[in-house]
CSV table of C-alpha atoms and ligand atoms in Angstrom, one decimal:
chain,number,residue,atom,x,y,z
A,262,MET,CA,0.0,0.0,0.0
A,263,SER,CA,1.3,3.4,-0.9
A,264,ASP,CA,1.3,6.5,1.4
A,265,ALA,CA,-1.9,8.6,1.9
A,266,THR,CA,-0.7,11.6,-0.1
A,267,THR,CA,0.1,9.6,-3.2
A,268,GLU,CA,-3.3,7.9,-3.1
A,269,GLU,CA,-5.0,11.2,-2.6
A,270,VAL,CA,-3.2,12.6,-5.6
A,271,PHE,CA,-4.4,9.6,-7.7
A,272,ASP,CA,-8.0,10.1,-6.3
A,273,VAL,CA,-8.0,13.8,-7.2
A,274,VAL,CA,-6.7,13.1,-10.7
A,275,ALA,CA,-9.3,10.4,-11.2
A,276,ALA,CA,-12.0,12.7,-9.9
A,277,THR,CA,-10.9,15.5,-12.2
A,278,ALA,CA,-10.6,13.3,-15.3
A,279,PRO,CA,-14.3,13.5,-16.4
A,280,GLU,CA,-14.1,17.3,-16.3
A,281,ILE,CA,-10.9,17.3,-18.3
A,282,ARG,CA,-12.5,14.9,-20.8
A,283,ALA,CA,-15.4,17.3,-21.1
A,284,THR,CA,-13.0,20.3,-21.8
A,285,LEU,CA,-11.5,18.3,-24.7
A,286,VAL,CA,-14.9,18.5,-26.3
A,287,ASP,CA,-15.8,22.1,-25.3
A,288,ARG,CA,-12.5,23.8,-25.5
A,289,VAL,CA,-10.7,22.8,-28.7
A,290,GLY,CA,-9.8,26.4,-29.8
A,291,PHE,CA,-6.3,27.8,-29.5
A,292,GLU,CA,-5.3,30.3,-26.9
A,293,SER,CA,-3.3,33.4,-27.9
A,294,GLU,CA,-0.5,32.3,-25.6
A,295,GLU,CA,2.2,29.7,-26.0
A,296,ASN,CA,3.3,27.3,-23.3
A,297,PRO,CA,6.8,27.6,-21.8
A,298,SER,CA,8.1,25.2,-24.5
A,299,GLY,CA,7.0,27.5,-27.2
A,300,GLU,CA,4.0,25.4,-28.3
A,301,LYS,CA,0.5,26.8,-29.0
A,302,GLN,CA,-1.8,26.1,-26.1
A,303,ILE,CA,-5.4,25.0,-26.7
A,304,ALA,CA,-8.0,26.2,-24.3
A,305,ALA,CA,-8.3,22.7,-22.9
A,306,ASP,CA,-4.6,22.7,-21.8
A,307,VAL,CA,-5.1,25.9,-19.9
A,308,HIS,CA,-8.4,24.9,-18.3
A,309,ALA,CA,-7.1,21.4,-17.3
A,310,ASP,CA,-4.0,23.0,-15.7
A,311,ARG,CA,-6.2,25.3,-13.7
A,312,LEU,CA,-8.5,22.5,-12.5
A,313,LEU,CA,-5.5,20.3,-11.5
A,314,GLU,CA,-3.7,23.1,-9.7
A,315,GLU,CA,-6.8,24.1,-7.8
A,316,ARG,CA,-7.4,20.5,-6.6
A,317,LEU,CA,-3.9,19.1,-6.1
A,318,ARG,CA,-2.4,22.0,-4.2
A,319,PRO,CA,-4.6,21.8,-1.1
A,320,ILE,CA,-3.7,18.1,-0.6
A,321,ASP,CA,-1.9,17.6,2.7
A,322,GLY,CA,1.8,16.9,2.0
A,323,VAL,CA,1.8,18.5,-1.5
A,324,ASN,CA,4.0,21.6,-1.3
A,325,GLU,CA,4.7,22.3,-5.0
A,326,TYR,CA,2.8,22.2,-8.3
A,327,ALA,CA,4.5,22.4,-11.7
A,328,SER,CA,2.9,22.1,-15.0
A,329,GLU,CA,3.9,21.9,-18.6
A,330,GLU,CA,1.5,24.7,-19.3
A,331,ARG,CA,2.9,27.3,-16.9
A,332,ASP,CA,6.2,29.0,-16.6
A,333,GLU,CA,6.7,29.1,-12.9
A,334,LEU,CA,6.5,26.7,-10.1
A,335,VAL,CA,3.6,27.2,-7.7
A,336,THR,CA,5.0,26.6,-4.2
A,337,ASP,CA,4.0,26.8,-0.5
A,338,GLY,CA,7.5,26.5,0.7
A,339,ASP,CA,11.0,27.9,0.4
A,340,GLY,CA,12.4,25.4,-2.0
A,341,GLU,CA,13.5,23.2,0.9
A,342,ASP,CA,13.4,19.4,0.2
A,343,GLU,CA,10.2,18.9,2.3
A,344,GLY,CA,6.9,17.6,1.2
A,345,TYR,CA,5.9,16.4,-2.3
A,346,GLY,CA,6.2,18.2,-5.6
A,347,VAL,CA,3.5,17.3,-8.1
A,348,ALA,CA,4.3,17.8,-11.8
A,349,VAL,CA,1.6,17.4,-14.4
A,350,ASP,CA,1.1,17.4,-18.2
A,351,PRO,CA,-2.6,18.4,-18.1
A,352,VAL,CA,-3.4,17.4,-21.7
A,353,ASP,CA,-0.8,15.2,-23.3
A,354,GLY,CA,-1.2,14.9,-27.1
A,355,SER,CA,-3.2,18.1,-27.3
A,356,SER,CA,-2.6,18.4,-31.0
A,357,ASN,CA,-4.7,15.2,-31.3
A,358,ILE,CA,-7.8,17.0,-30.1
A,359,GLU,CA,-8.5,18.8,-33.3
A,360,THR,CA,-8.6,15.5,-35.2
A,361,ASN,CA,-10.5,13.6,-32.5
A,362,ASN,CA,-7.8,11.2,-31.5
A,363,ALA,CA,-6.6,10.0,-28.1
A,364,ALA,CA,-5.1,12.2,-25.4
A,365,GLY,CA,-4.1,11.8,-21.8
A,366,THR,CA,-3.1,13.5,-18.5
A,367,ILE,CA,0.1,12.6,-16.7
A,368,VAL,CA,1.1,13.2,-13.1
A,369,GLY,CA,4.4,12.6,-11.3
A,370,ILE,CA,4.7,12.8,-7.5
A,371,TYR,CA,8.2,13.7,-6.4
A,372,ASP,CA,9.5,13.5,-2.9
A,373,GLY,CA,11.4,16.8,-2.9
A,374,ALA,CA,11.6,20.3,-4.3
A,375,LEU,CA,11.0,20.6,-8.1
A,376,PRO,CA,12.7,20.2,-10.5
A,377,ALA,CA,13.6,16.8,-8.9
A,378,SER,CA,15.2,13.8,-10.4
A,379,GLY,CA,13.1,10.8,-11.5
A,380,ASP,CA,14.8,8.8,-8.6
A,381,LYS,CA,12.7,11.0,-6.3
A,382,LEU,CA,9.4,9.8,-7.7
A,383,VAL,CA,7.1,8.1,-5.2
A,384,GLY,CA,4.2,7.6,-7.6
A,385,ALA,CA,3.1,8.4,-11.1
A,386,ALA,CA,-0.1,7.9,-13.1
A,387,TYR,CA,-1.6,8.6,-16.5
A,388,VAL,CA,-5.2,8.9,-17.6
A,389,LEU,CA,-6.0,7.9,-21.1
A,390,TYR,CA,-9.1,9.5,-22.8
A,391,GLY,CA,-9.9,6.7,-25.3
A,392,PRO,CA,-13.2,5.0,-25.9
A,393,ARG,CA,-13.0,4.4,-22.1
A,394,THR,CA,-11.3,6.7,-19.6
A,395,THR,CA,-8.7,4.6,-17.8
A,396,MET,CA,-5.9,5.4,-15.4
A,397,VAL,CA,-2.6,3.5,-14.9
A,398,ALA,CA,-0.9,4.3,-11.6
A,399,ALA,CA,2.4,3.1,-10.2
A,400,THR,CA,3.7,3.3,-6.7
A,401,GLU,CA,6.1,1.2,-4.6
A,402,GLY,CA,7.1,-1.0,-7.5
A,403,SER,CA,3.6,-2.0,-8.6
A,404,VAL,CA,1.3,-0.8,-11.4
A,405,THR,CA,-2.5,-0.9,-11.4
A,406,GLU,CA,-4.9,-0.2,-14.2
A,407,TYR,CA,-8.3,1.4,-13.3
A,408,VAL,CA,-11.4,2.4,-15.3
A,409,ILE,CA,-12.7,5.8,-14.3
A,410,GLU,CA,-16.4,6.3,-14.0
A,411,ASP,CA,-18.1,9.3,-12.5
A,412,GLY,CA,-14.7,10.4,-11.1
A,413,ASP,CA,-14.1,7.1,-9.2
A,414,ARG,CA,-11.5,4.6,-10.1
A,415,ALA,CA,-12.2,0.9,-10.1
A,416,VAL,CA,-9.5,-1.7,-10.5
A,417,VAL,CA,-9.3,-3.4,-13.9
A,418,ARG,CA,-5.9,-5.1,-13.6
A,419,GLU,CA,-3.6,-5.4,-10.6
A,420,ASP,CA,0.2,-5.9,-11.0
A,421,VAL,CA,0.3,-4.8,-14.6
A,422,ARG,CA,3.5,-6.2,-16.3
A,423,ILE,CA,4.8,-5.3,-19.7
A,424,PRO,CA,5.3,-8.5,-21.7
A,425,ASP,CA,8.9,-9.7,-21.6
A,426,GLU,CA,8.7,-10.6,-25.2
A,427,ALA,CA,6.7,-8.7,-27.8
A,428,GLY,CA,4.8,-11.4,-29.6
A,429,ASP,CA,2.7,-11.1,-32.7
A,430,LYS,CA,1.0,-8.0,-31.2
A,431,GLY,CA,4.2,-6.1,-30.4
A,432,VAL,CA,4.3,-2.5,-31.5
A,433,PHE,CA,6.7,0.4,-32.0
A,434,GLY,CA,6.1,4.1,-32.5
A,435,PHE,CA,8.9,6.7,-33.0
A,436,GLY,CA,8.2,10.5,-33.1
A,437,GLY,CA,9.9,13.1,-35.2
A,438,ARG,CA,10.6,13.2,-39.0
A,439,VAL,CA,12.7,10.2,-40.2
A,440,SER,CA,15.0,12.7,-42.0
A,441,GLU,CA,15.7,14.2,-38.5
A,442,TRP,CA,16.7,11.0,-36.8
A,443,PRO,CA,20.4,10.1,-36.3
A,444,ALA,CA,21.5,7.4,-38.7
A,445,GLU,CA,21.8,4.9,-35.8
A,446,VAL,CA,18.1,5.4,-34.9
A,447,GLU,CA,17.0,5.0,-38.5
A,448,ALA,CA,19.0,1.8,-38.8
A,449,PHE,CA,17.5,0.5,-35.5
A,450,VAL,CA,14.0,1.2,-36.7
A,451,ARG,CA,14.7,-0.6,-40.0
A,452,GLU,CA,15.6,-3.6,-37.9
A,453,ILE,CA,12.7,-3.6,-35.5
A,454,GLU,CA,10.1,-3.0,-38.2
A,455,GLN,CA,10.8,-6.6,-39.3
A,456,GLU,CA,9.6,-7.7,-35.8
A,457,LEU,CA,7.0,-5.2,-34.6
A,458,LYS,CA,4.0,-3.4,-36.0
A,459,LEU,CA,4.2,0.4,-36.5
A,460,ARG,CA,1.7,2.2,-34.3
A,461,TYR,CA,2.2,5.9,-33.7
A,462,SER,CA,-0.8,7.9,-32.5
A,463,GLY,CA,0.7,11.4,-31.8
A,464,ALA,CA,-0.2,11.1,-28.1
A,465,MET,CA,2.5,9.6,-25.9
A,466,ILE,CA,-0.1,8.2,-23.6
A,467,GLY,CA,-1.9,6.4,-26.3
A,468,ASP,CA,1.3,4.9,-27.6
A,469,ILE,CA,2.7,4.0,-24.2
A,470,ASN,CA,-0.6,2.3,-23.3
A,471,GLN,CA,-0.3,-0.1,-26.2
A,472,VAL,CA,3.4,-0.8,-25.6
A,473,LEU,CA,2.5,-1.6,-22.0
A,474,SER,CA,-0.2,-4.0,-23.2
A,475,TYR,CA,1.5,-5.7,-26.1
A,476,GLY,CA,5.2,-5.1,-25.6
A,477,GLY,CA,7.5,-3.2,-27.9
A,478,ILE,CA,9.0,0.3,-27.8
A,479,PHE,CA,7.9,4.0,-27.9
A,480,ALA,CA,10.5,6.7,-28.6
A,481,TYR,CA,10.9,10.3,-29.3
A,482,PRO,CA,14.6,10.1,-30.1
A,483,PRO,CA,17.2,12.9,-30.3
A,484,LEU,CA,16.8,14.9,-33.5
A,485,ARG,CA,19.5,16.3,-35.7
A,486,SER,CA,18.1,19.8,-35.1
A,487,ALA,CA,17.2,19.2,-31.5
A,488,PRO,CA,19.5,16.8,-29.6
A,489,GLU,CA,17.4,17.1,-26.5
A,490,SER,CA,14.4,16.1,-28.6
A,491,LYS,CA,10.8,17.1,-27.8
A,492,LEU,CA,9.4,15.5,-24.6
A,493,ARG,CA,9.7,17.0,-21.2
A,494,LEU,CA,11.7,15.3,-18.4
A,495,LEU,CA,9.6,16.3,-15.4
A,496,TYR,CA,6.1,15.9,-16.9
A,497,GLU,CA,6.5,13.1,-19.4
A,498,GLY,CA,9.9,11.2,-19.5
A,499,ASN,CA,10.2,10.6,-15.7
A,500,PRO,CA,6.6,9.7,-14.8
A,501,ILE,CA,6.1,7.4,-17.8
A,502,GLY,CA,9.6,5.9,-17.3
A,503,TYR,CA,8.7,5.3,-13.7
A,504,ILE,CA,5.5,3.5,-14.6
A,505,VAL,CA,7.1,1.3,-17.3
A,506,GLU,CA,10.1,0.4,-15.1
A,507,ALA,CA,7.7,-0.5,-12.3
A,508,ALA,CA,5.9,-2.8,-14.8
A,509,GLY,CA,9.2,-4.6,-15.6
A,510,GLY,CA,10.3,-2.6,-18.6
A,511,ARG,CA,12.9,0.0,-19.2
A,512,SER,CA,13.4,3.7,-19.9
A,513,SER,CA,16.4,5.3,-21.5
A,514,ASP,CA,17.6,8.7,-22.7
A,515,GLY,CA,19.9,6.7,-25.0
A,516,ASP,CA,22.5,6.1,-22.3
A,517,ARG,CA,20.9,5.5,-18.9
A,518,SER,CA,17.5,5.3,-17.2
A,519,ILE,CA,15.6,8.5,-17.8
A,520,LEU,CA,15.0,8.5,-14.0
A,521,GLU,CA,18.8,9.1,-13.6
A,522,VAL,CA,18.9,12.2,-15.8
A,523,PRO,CA,19.9,15.2,-13.6
A,524,PRO,CA,17.2,17.8,-13.6
A,525,GLU,CA,18.3,21.3,-14.3
A,526,ASP,CA,15.2,23.1,-15.4
A,527,LEU,CA,11.4,22.8,-15.0
A,528,HIS,CA,10.9,22.5,-18.7
A,529,GLN,CA,13.9,20.5,-19.6
A,530,ARG,CA,13.6,18.2,-22.6
A,531,VAL,CA,15.0,14.7,-22.9
A,532,PRO,CA,15.2,12.0,-25.6
A,533,VAL,CA,12.8,9.3,-24.6
A,534,HIS,CA,13.0,5.5,-25.3
A,535,ILE,CA,10.6,3.4,-23.3
A,536,GLY,CA,9.3,-0.2,-23.5
A,537,THR,CA,10.2,-3.8,-23.2
A,538,THR,CA,13.6,-4.3,-21.7
A,539,GLU,CA,15.0,-6.2,-24.7
A,540,TYR,CA,14.1,-3.4,-27.2
A,541,VAL,CA,15.5,-0.6,-25.0
A,542,ASP,CA,18.7,-2.5,-24.4
A,543,ARG,CA,19.1,-3.1,-28.1
A,544,LEU,CA,18.4,0.6,-28.9
A,545,GLU,CA,21.1,1.7,-26.4
A,546,ALA,CA,23.5,-0.8,-27.9
A,547,ALA,CA,22.7,0.7,-31.4
A,548,LEU,CA,23.3,4.2,-30.1
A,549,ASP,CA,26.6,3.3,-28.4
B,708,FDP,P1,1.5,17.2,-28.1
B,708,FDP,O1,2.6,18.1,-28.5
B,708,FDP,O2,0.4,17.1,-29.0
B,708,FDP,O3,1.0,17.5,-26.6
B,708,FDP,O4,3.6,16.2,-25.3
B,708,FDP,C1,4.1,16.2,-26.5
B,708,FDP,C2,3.4,15.3,-27.5
B,708,FDP,O5,2.1,15.7,-27.9
B,708,FDP,C3,3.3,13.8,-27.1
B,708,FDP,O6,2.1,13.5,-26.4
B,708,FDP,C4,3.4,13.1,-28.4
B,708,FDP,O7,3.9,11.8,-28.2
B,708,FDP,C5,4.3,14.0,-29.2
B,708,FDP,O8,4.3,15.3,-28.6
B,708,FDP,C6,3.8,14.1,-30.6
B,708,FDP,O9,4.7,14.9,-31.3
B,708,FDP,P2,4.6,15.0,-32.9
B,708,FDP,O10,3.4,15.8,-33.3
B,708,FDP,O11,5.9,15.6,-33.3
B,708,FDP,O12,4.5,13.6,-33.4
């Protein structure tokens, strides 16, 4: 059993999920602002961020709130390593909303001041707004899948494990233009496309959820024009790396577990390769 604060964060995220789902329908237009990573925000990003901040901050034991959609950290403290810092990606895959494809919400719960290293995570979860609204949450080395109905989470699967071997259903999905990938990444993809089926949805959560179910690998690799790639360490790489590692898989920035990448900035980017251990090992060897 995990600690009370972590469970309360999961409860609040589940309780808020139906409202976030509703904003994906009602608030598809763009805001005039960009987020701190220079991407256009849709109104749903901004609204979901406000809802989560309003509800997560009052939780006993949560001292800091950081979001992909805001520049600054919201903090109750003085940056001391006390209490939990919660980092969220309110709407992951927001560019999928316009085309009515899957999106998600990600939360990472760090024991310490933000930005903290992935090693400080005590829990992480993602919500997937697909045909069903589901949540996958990890804490203390175990992963549970829930279905969310009326804001309550009900267990669907306990002790979720990523398949050790990607069988017939194994999938891969790599982000970025092929012409932007380093030659080693392209050569690796040519190899694994003989073994796995290509599935790339444009929402990390949608892609990760199928890798977790079927085995395989998801990546947003370093790009020629952006060696740090696209995804954010605090809000995406770490929480999803934590969940997949707890499910028996691996995460890597190309060199080491994403959870070991030193955090320098709230909006730091990181190359992401996550999935079945065998494929992440092989990718690291290819990049070596
Ligand atoms: P989005 O910008 O639409 O929010 O968070 C970044 C992210 O989506 C991921 O969910 C997704 O995997 C990736 O970016 C998609 O990027 P591309 O549009 O470059 O494929």
